[in-house]
XYZ file of C-alpha atoms in Angstrom:
562
model
C 74.184 47.227 -7.960
C 77.400 45.162 -7.290
C 78.597 47.747 -5.142
C 75.480 47.630 -3.108
C 75.597 43.938 -2.644
C 79.214 44.066 -1.963
C 78.608 46.797 0.784
C 75.855 44.830 2.145
C 77.984 41.721 2.368
C 80.614 43.846 4.269
C 78.007 45.175 6.555
C 76.931 41.460 7.417
C 80.589 40.442 7.964
C 81.524 43.251 10.316
C 79.882 41.679 13.424
C 81.435 38.367 12.675
C 84.838 39.856 12.279
C 84.544 41.965 15.432
C 83.331 38.884 17.152
C 86.429 36.730 16.008
C 88.677 39.630 16.945
C 87.158 39.793 20.543
C 87.792 36.239 20.905
C 91.285 36.542 19.816
C 91.864 39.054 22.740
C 90.235 36.580 25.254
C 92.266 33.767 23.873
C 95.486 36.021 24.569
C 94.295 36.453 27.969
C 93.641 32.797 28.577
C 97.279 31.891 27.284
C 99.097 34.809 29.075
C 97.494 33.470 32.461
C 98.416 29.801 31.815
C 101.797 30.692 31.232
C 101.865 33.168 34.231
C 100.249 30.255 36.384
C 102.867 27.730 35.053
C 105.674 28.611 37.820
C 103.083 27.977 40.542
C 101.963 24.685 39.341
C 105.510 23.753 38.653
C 106.422 24.303 42.140
C 103.492 22.423 43.771
C 103.851 19.467 41.308
C 107.554 18.929 42.089
C 107.006 19.323 45.931
C 104.369 16.517 45.894
C 106.374 14.442 43.429
C 110.065 14.786 44.136
C 112.859 12.814 42.798
C 114.233 12.257 46.324
C 111.711 12.972 49.092
C 113.455 14.899 51.890
C 110.170 16.122 53.528
C 110.500 13.732 56.643
C 114.122 15.004 57.088
C 113.098 18.519 56.604
C 110.495 18.139 59.401
C 112.666 16.466 61.916
C 115.764 18.769 61.435
C 115.502 22.176 59.956
C 112.024 22.982 59.018
C 110.594 23.693 62.347
C 113.588 26.151 62.945
C 112.958 27.862 59.516
C 109.256 28.494 60.579
C 109.846 29.827 63.802
C 112.468 32.297 62.676
C 110.367 33.180 59.901
C 107.247 33.908 61.816
C 109.298 35.990 64.541
C 110.740 38.020 61.474
C 107.427 38.510 59.940
C 105.750 39.581 63.325
C 108.644 41.927 64.430
C 108.909 43.484 60.796
C 104.922 43.696 61.029
C 104.721 45.626 64.426
C 107.620 47.785 63.363
C 106.045 49.068 60.042
C 102.786 49.379 61.202
C 103.889 51.858 64.107
C 106.209 53.681 62.093
C 103.770 53.931 58.995
C 100.794 54.786 60.654
C 102.286 57.631 63.093
C 103.724 59.130 60.063
C 100.696 59.178 58.039
C 98.554 60.551 60.617
C 101.164 63.177 61.507
C 101.666 64.526 58.295
C 98.036 64.343 57.127
C 96.202 66.040 60.027
C 99.057 67.904 62.211
C 100.741 71.269 60.991
C 104.351 71.614 61.937
C 107.700 72.938 60.274
C 108.823 70.807 57.313
C 105.307 68.907 56.883
C 105.440 69.432 52.965
C 108.968 67.981 52.845
C 108.076 65.054 54.877
C 105.167 64.140 52.811
C 107.264 62.872 50.131
C 110.542 62.281 52.056
C 109.036 59.519 53.871
C 108.852 57.703 50.828
C 112.418 57.758 50.005
C 113.219 54.599 52.173
C 111.399 52.697 49.549
C 114.289 53.122 47.261
C 116.881 51.484 49.310
C 116.792 47.676 49.186
C 116.774 46.041 52.442
C 119.967 44.357 51.388
C 121.840 47.325 50.845
C 120.925 48.844 54.069
C 121.981 45.827 55.832
C 125.409 46.113 54.208
C 125.602 49.803 55.280
C 124.590 49.494 58.760
C 126.989 46.505 59.057
C 129.884 48.580 57.981
C 128.893 51.435 60.309
C 127.997 49.082 63.530
C 130.318 46.076 63.225
C 133.261 45.754 65.657
C 135.589 47.151 63.370
C 133.210 49.888 61.982
C 133.442 53.444 62.839
C 130.982 53.717 65.561
C 132.282 50.988 67.789
C 135.986 52.216 66.990
C 135.297 55.750 68.197
C 133.546 54.442 71.334
C 136.744 52.303 72.148
C 138.788 55.622 71.574
C 136.752 57.722 73.915
C 136.368 55.407 76.616
C 139.908 53.598 76.384
C 137.956 50.131 75.890
C 140.674 47.687 74.550
C 138.316 44.652 73.104
C 134.605 43.592 72.945
C 134.736 42.134 76.600
C 135.017 45.534 78.089
C 131.667 46.620 76.976
C 128.021 45.847 75.668
C 126.991 46.730 72.126
C 124.042 45.459 70.290
C 124.746 42.850 67.595
C 123.733 43.994 64.193
C 123.861 40.571 62.637
C 121.144 39.141 64.563
C 117.241 38.406 63.964
C 116.554 42.026 65.806
C 119.090 43.444 63.503
C 117.206 42.061 60.107
C 113.932 43.301 61.761
C 115.190 46.712 62.007
C 116.774 46.721 58.783
C 113.798 45.384 56.848
C 111.436 47.440 58.551
C 112.949 50.636 57.848
C 112.796 50.422 54.145
C 109.336 48.566 53.879
C 107.211 51.060 56.357
C 106.505 53.183 53.276
C 103.900 50.414 52.353
C 101.880 51.185 55.242
C 102.494 54.867 55.222
C 101.690 55.072 51.524
C 98.212 53.476 51.802
C 97.225 54.862 55.018
C 97.902 58.535 54.037
C 95.734 57.736 51.037
C 93.021 56.398 53.242
C 93.303 59.436 55.579
C 93.043 61.984 52.676
C 90.019 60.449 51.474
C 88.043 60.625 54.842
C 85.350 63.093 55.579
C 86.360 66.105 57.622
C 82.928 66.111 59.256
C 83.814 63.026 60.942
C 86.749 64.574 62.711
C 84.702 67.671 63.726
C 81.667 65.568 65.080
C 84.263 63.319 67.243
C 85.959 66.486 68.727
C 82.530 67.850 69.308
C 81.850 64.935 71.439
C 84.833 65.541 73.558
C 87.202 62.993 72.012
C 90.929 64.106 71.751
C 92.900 63.975 68.679
C 94.395 60.601 69.677
C 91.133 59.251 70.608
C 89.611 60.390 67.395
C 92.227 58.518 65.617
C 91.848 55.188 67.337
C 88.095 55.244 67.352
C 87.225 56.743 64.254
C 89.983 57.066 61.642
C 91.528 53.879 61.966
C 88.630 51.631 61.787
C 87.587 53.466 58.325
C 91.319 53.025 57.092
C 91.717 49.617 58.191
C 91.166 47.743 54.692
C 94.028 50.144 53.374
C 96.329 49.574 56.314
C 95.678 45.732 55.974
C 96.648 45.917 52.469
C 99.795 47.818 53.268
C 100.570 45.405 55.936
C 100.292 42.431 53.757
C 102.276 43.635 51.201
C 104.929 44.325 53.927
C 104.772 40.860 55.090
C 105.206 39.217 51.630
C 108.169 41.421 51.140
C 109.830 40.287 54.070
C 109.204 36.624 53.274
C 110.772 37.299 49.910
C 114.015 38.798 51.453
C 117.194 36.897 50.837
C 120.163 39.348 50.794
C 119.491 40.478 54.464
C 118.727 37.315 56.215
C 121.561 35.538 54.527
C 124.129 38.425 55.401
C 122.800 38.144 58.919
C 122.740 34.550 59.148
C 118.813 34.603 60.040
C 117.667 31.268 59.094
C 114.270 31.713 57.475
C 112.385 29.641 54.886
C 113.919 31.622 52.150
C 117.621 30.971 53.298
C 116.453 27.289 53.719
C 115.503 27.219 50.224
C 118.783 28.365 48.899
C 120.696 26.209 51.033
C 118.718 23.085 50.359
C 118.989 24.024 46.379
C 122.410 25.336 46.215
C 124.358 23.657 48.922
C 122.576 20.250 49.030
C 121.565 19.916 45.565
C 118.074 19.005 46.091
C 115.429 20.531 43.994
C 112.646 18.580 45.178
C 113.353 19.521 48.831
C 113.430 23.308 47.762
C 110.099 22.965 46.172
C 108.845 21.672 49.073
C 110.141 24.463 51.133
C 108.790 27.029 48.505
C 105.279 25.155 48.933
C 105.574 26.124 52.550
C 106.123 29.752 51.842
C 103.481 29.696 49.109
C 100.932 28.473 51.883
C 102.250 31.706 54.077
C 101.468 33.960 51.217
C 97.866 32.104 50.698
C 97.164 32.537 54.467
C 98.334 36.265 54.451
C 95.972 36.998 51.493
C 93.155 35.410 53.142
C 93.566 37.227 56.240
C 93.762 40.475 54.591
C 90.433 39.725 52.825
C 88.698 38.282 55.726
C 89.685 41.109 57.775
C 87.592 43.440 55.479
C 84.794 41.103 54.421
C 82.017 43.065 55.864
C 83.425 46.431 55.236
C 81.747 48.430 52.464
C 82.630 52.005 52.137
C 81.268 54.909 50.060
C 82.942 58.195 49.177
C 81.610 60.976 51.401
C 80.271 64.165 49.747
C 82.648 66.296 51.543
C 85.702 63.971 51.113
C 87.084 66.880 48.598
C 87.173 69.716 51.180
C 90.163 71.287 52.586
C 91.568 69.207 55.673
C 91.534 71.319 58.618
C 94.627 70.461 60.413
C 95.258 70.335 64.120
C 97.145 73.442 65.521
C 99.696 72.280 67.991
C 101.925 74.031 70.534
C 105.613 74.344 69.839
C 106.798 71.476 71.775
C 104.363 69.214 70.230
C 105.302 70.576 66.587
C 108.980 69.404 67.426
C 107.699 66.063 68.399
C 106.119 65.748 64.929
C 109.229 66.585 63.274
C 111.068 64.007 65.335
C 108.532 61.361 64.612
C 109.003 62.118 60.891
C 112.401 62.705 60.935
C 113.723 59.501 62.563
C 112.622 56.740 60.011
C 113.810 59.424 56.860
C 117.135 59.778 58.883
C 117.864 55.986 59.523
C 116.081 54.786 56.398
C 117.347 56.898 53.662
C 119.779 59.785 54.877
C 122.344 57.981 56.653
C 122.403 55.085 54.432
C 122.347 57.280 51.068
C 125.041 59.467 52.723
C 127.380 56.442 53.465
C 126.901 54.959 50.127
C 127.653 58.401 48.627
C 130.826 58.708 50.779
C 132.001 55.460 50.117
C 131.235 55.500 46.296
C 133.216 58.778 45.945
C 136.188 57.708 48.029
C 136.367 54.226 46.111
C 135.337 55.789 42.708
C 138.543 54.832 40.750
C 138.449 51.302 41.931
C 134.587 50.789 41.587
C 134.249 52.325 38.059
C 135.802 49.465 35.949
C 134.524 47.442 32.964
C 132.853 44.891 35.134
C 130.931 47.577 36.954
C 129.855 49.217 33.281
C 129.136 45.810 32.109
C 127.018 44.948 34.906
C 124.955 48.030 34.866
C 124.365 47.686 31.181
C 123.053 43.964 32.191
C 120.719 45.298 34.660
C 119.542 48.066 32.227
C 118.705 45.267 29.696
C 116.970 43.073 31.893
C 115.147 45.479 33.637
C 114.043 47.718 30.669
C 113.110 44.047 28.558
C 110.875 43.021 31.681
C 109.431 46.452 31.985
C 108.397 46.498 28.112
C 107.192 42.656 28.541
C 104.926 43.280 31.632
C 103.453 46.268 29.929
C 102.610 44.602 26.588
C 101.113 41.541 28.595
C 99.524 44.017 31.044
C 97.720 45.810 28.270
C 96.532 42.644 26.804
C 95.137 41.388 29.866
C 93.394 44.510 30.828
C 92.017 45.486 27.480
C 90.716 41.852 27.195
C 88.898 42.289 30.613
C 87.356 45.415 29.187
C 86.313 43.528 26.176
C 84.743 40.331 28.252
C 83.813 41.842 31.437
C 82.756 38.447 32.992
C 83.449 36.534 36.153
C 85.858 34.289 34.416
C 87.702 37.152 33.227
C 87.937 38.470 36.549
C 89.410 35.144 37.799
C 91.842 35.266 35.004
C 92.944 38.796 36.142
C 93.321 37.443 39.602
C 95.333 34.572 38.572
C 97.778 36.694 36.498
C 98.526 38.577 39.732
C 99.954 35.658 41.504
C 103.527 36.120 40.737
C 103.439 39.284 42.728
C 102.714 37.425 45.742
C 105.234 34.965 45.356
C 108.564 35.187 46.835
C 111.548 35.529 44.305
C 113.051 32.471 45.407
C 109.697 30.421 44.988
C 109.442 31.979 41.785
C 112.740 30.860 40.593
C 112.163 27.234 41.514
C 108.916 27.457 39.638
C 110.558 29.044 36.492
C 113.750 26.712 36.336
C 111.512 23.385 36.441
C 109.341 23.657 33.225
C 112.181 25.598 31.406
C 114.667 22.816 32.457
C 112.485 20.194 31.258
C 112.010 21.854 27.876
C 115.771 22.344 27.397
C 116.254 18.749 28.443
C 113.430 17.342 26.026
C 114.553 19.586 23.083
C 118.421 18.582 23.949
C 117.343 14.955 23.843
C 115.352 15.169 20.601
C 118.318 17.093 18.662
C 120.763 14.574 19.883
C 118.586 11.570 18.691
C 117.651 13.223 15.389
C 120.855 15.093 14.463
C 123.412 14.365 16.880
C 123.581 17.550 18.118
C 123.396 18.920 21.651
C 121.485 22.152 22.109
C 122.482 22.797 25.736
C 120.555 24.914 28.031
C 118.639 27.313 25.596
C 116.160 28.719 27.909
C 117.116 28.051 31.553
C 120.539 29.031 31.138
C 119.874 32.227 29.437
C 118.723 35.744 30.387
C 115.367 34.800 28.883
C 114.749 32.696 32.407
C 115.580 36.002 34.187
C 113.046 38.049 32.293
C 110.480 35.435 32.307
C 110.627 35.571 36.181
C 110.723 39.420 36.463
C 107.446 39.523 34.180
C 105.685 36.790 36.260
C 106.652 38.795 39.414
C 105.934 42.054 38.457
C 102.923 41.639 35.773
C 100.392 42.597 38.464
C 101.672 46.095 38.644
C 101.535 46.969 34.867
C 98.215 44.969 34.700
C 96.581 46.524 37.920
C 97.655 50.039 36.832
C 96.270 49.848 32.976
C 92.950 48.243 34.126
C 92.426 50.816 36.728
C 93.004 53.644 34.219
C 90.800 52.008 31.621
C 87.997 51.814 33.891
C 88.080 55.695 33.888
C 87.372 55.751 30.343
C 83.792 55.839 29.422
C 82.396 52.985 27.183
C 81.026 55.863 24.769
C 84.556 56.168 23.362
C 84.724 52.501 22.271
C 81.142 52.891 20.955
C 82.181 55.628 18.951
C 85.295 54.052 17.617
C 83.797 50.924 16.744
C 80.813 52.745 14.720
C 83.426 54.173 12.821
C 84.619 50.854 11.434
C 87.392 50.379 13.958
C 88.465 46.970 15.299
C 89.132 46.558 18.966
C 92.796 46.590 18.201
C 92.565 49.872 16.232
C 90.407 51.196 19.035
C 92.948 50.567 21.495
C 95.911 51.927 19.715
C 94.122 54.913 18.212
C 91.946 55.800 21.279
C 92.901 54.329 24.448
C 96.686 54.376 24.275
C 97.207 58.021 23.685
C 95.070 58.526 26.945
C 97.007 55.916 28.951
C 100.409 57.462 27.989
C 100.723 58.776 31.557
C 99.817 55.663 33.289
C 101.964 53.277 31.004
C 104.992 55.373 31.549
C 104.530 55.328 35.490
C 104.036 51.477 35.340
C 106.868 50.699 33.224
C 109.010 52.837 35.319
C 107.632 51.054 38.637
C 108.572 47.831 37.263
C 111.869 48.893 35.771
C 113.069 50.004 39.197
C 111.453 46.732 41.065
C 113.684 44.616 38.487
C 116.719 46.475 39.300
C 116.381 45.808 42.971
C 115.250 41.926 42.619
C 117.861 39.677 44.293
C 116.668 36.254 44.918
C 115.261 35.205 41.596
C 118.234 36.881 40.012
C 120.726 34.887 41.769
C 119.114 31.673 41.015
C 118.428 32.118 37.300
C 121.017 34.128 35.951
C 123.398 32.901 33.183
C 126.762 31.592 34.112
C 129.360 34.604 34.635
C 126.508 36.952 34.176
C 126.059 39.890 36.800
C 123.416 42.408 37.429
C 123.962 45.439 39.845
C 122.157 43.658 42.726
C 124.139 40.351 42.262
C 127.277 42.274 42.071
C 126.459 44.210 45.333
C 125.535 40.980 46.819
C 128.791 39.478 45.812
C 130.949 42.168 46.954
C 129.358 42.207 50.380
C 129.509 38.146 50.745
C 133.256 38.841 50.446
C 133.135 41.699 53.084
C 134.190 44.315 50.393
C 131.325 46.636 51.262
C 133.273 49.682 50.301
C 133.534 48.217 46.671
C 129.935 47.717 46.630
C 128.900 51.295 47.334
C 128.742 52.829 43.715
C 126.393 49.851 42.210
C 124.161 50.231 45.405
C 123.948 53.930 45.152
C 122.741 53.670 41.360
C 120.266 51.163 42.537
C 119.005 53.708 45.264
C 119.116 56.747 42.997
C 116.959 54.535 40.219
C 114.129 54.055 42.978
C 113.755 57.710 43.692
C 112.232 58.603 40.384
C 109.085 56.377 40.869
C 108.935 57.557 44.574
C 108.212 61.328 43.611
C 105.828 60.274 41.154
C 103.662 58.232 43.780
C 103.944 60.992 46.278
C 102.793 63.554 43.700
C 99.668 61.105 42.874
C 98.679 60.940 46.300
C 99.200 64.314 47.163
C 96.645 65.582 44.045
C 93.948 63.522 45.331
C 92.954 65.982 47.670
C 93.066 69.732 48.044
C 94.453 70.569 51.266
C 93.632 73.516 53.446
């Protein structure tokens, strides 16, 4: 009898326990979102309430120049990536030519090369003392620069070219995925109406793929806004360069926050325009979107034109920079392989690995909380948690340093008064600040991947697990995580590589005498020791190739190709 009562009592408490557990997941999501949103709020607060308001001075002097240069850079990179990305995506998807299968994944390889690395490589090749101009002077008997004209690599146009060569894969990736999802019958109907392949592309294919292209282009523009290594090396005065100059050289954090707020306004405009461009577009999968694609049969000259279209971005975006880095790394291997290089590699592995694990755990928490509470408020929380990915690294660094430094100062003051001990900079002067910035910036990658994968798992799996007495936490561990193993590994790998390449936030937040591979390369390049930066730069590039192969395979598997 006692057992029966006990059993009944347990049964009555099970819904209550499940409800409490579910609330814990919701609370975790709220807390996580608040922490992630803290840097954004800190930047805005400091911009409106600085210790020294230099906003009028910025408006009268440098800010207009920063704004104009930034707009010119973004427009140039946007046009270049749009042309390369769309041309290559359409070519490899719809045309049959020699080497097509190779170019399907090879066109993603420039993704692995950070913009600042390719800038350093081409500067060493094309500068006055580089091998290209030296060879030209020997061939034609020129004595100095006044005897001939050669394009200046360290210029706004040079920065547009360097950044565009490594960012076009954003457009290529999403455009190709959109082309693969389209119905073959659309092409057939268009051709039957007398439209050529080019006319079909502009009148049928491109309008349908516009949402995906708009997303890719917005990512390109945000990454352009984030770039610091290239614009700093080429002396191009963008908002990011101005933020560093105001903070590091003028020592005015408030002014830096005001420039950072201007950059945030750019991000908001980009996101708004991207969503506005597809506000009235609602698309559904066609019944034949899994049928084999019948590619265009081209004449021999046109086939080689296709080869050239695909070869040029791969050649200049990866093969030449990668080959140059490999040559320099081999030539200067004994000098480059030293205790500093090994220590900096370990630092990069530690920071990137810690950030990858942290973002993965938080991403799982947010995505699973969304699964348990599929409400409008949870959707808003998920969007807020993704704010960091849209924030340039320099802006994020300002937002991270403000609350962490405030906490350190408060704690130090309290310990001095209570115990007469100075705690120093516990958070803002440690690796914690860098990991925190990485986590906020790349959380959207892991959370979005996990959320997308969880949506493919039928709710009946949860119901079956809960009916067997498992809590939401046990259901996640025993049911969902084993099914998400591949997604989790891919998400962690992508975050790891992104952290390895991140330069602006690392430069600002890293502890004293603490270098990563990215900052190590930057320091060598700033000292004009480009040859010595080859080995660490090559390691960063090689690390980025692995997720590129995974991405290419995932896209190719979405459609059976005929």
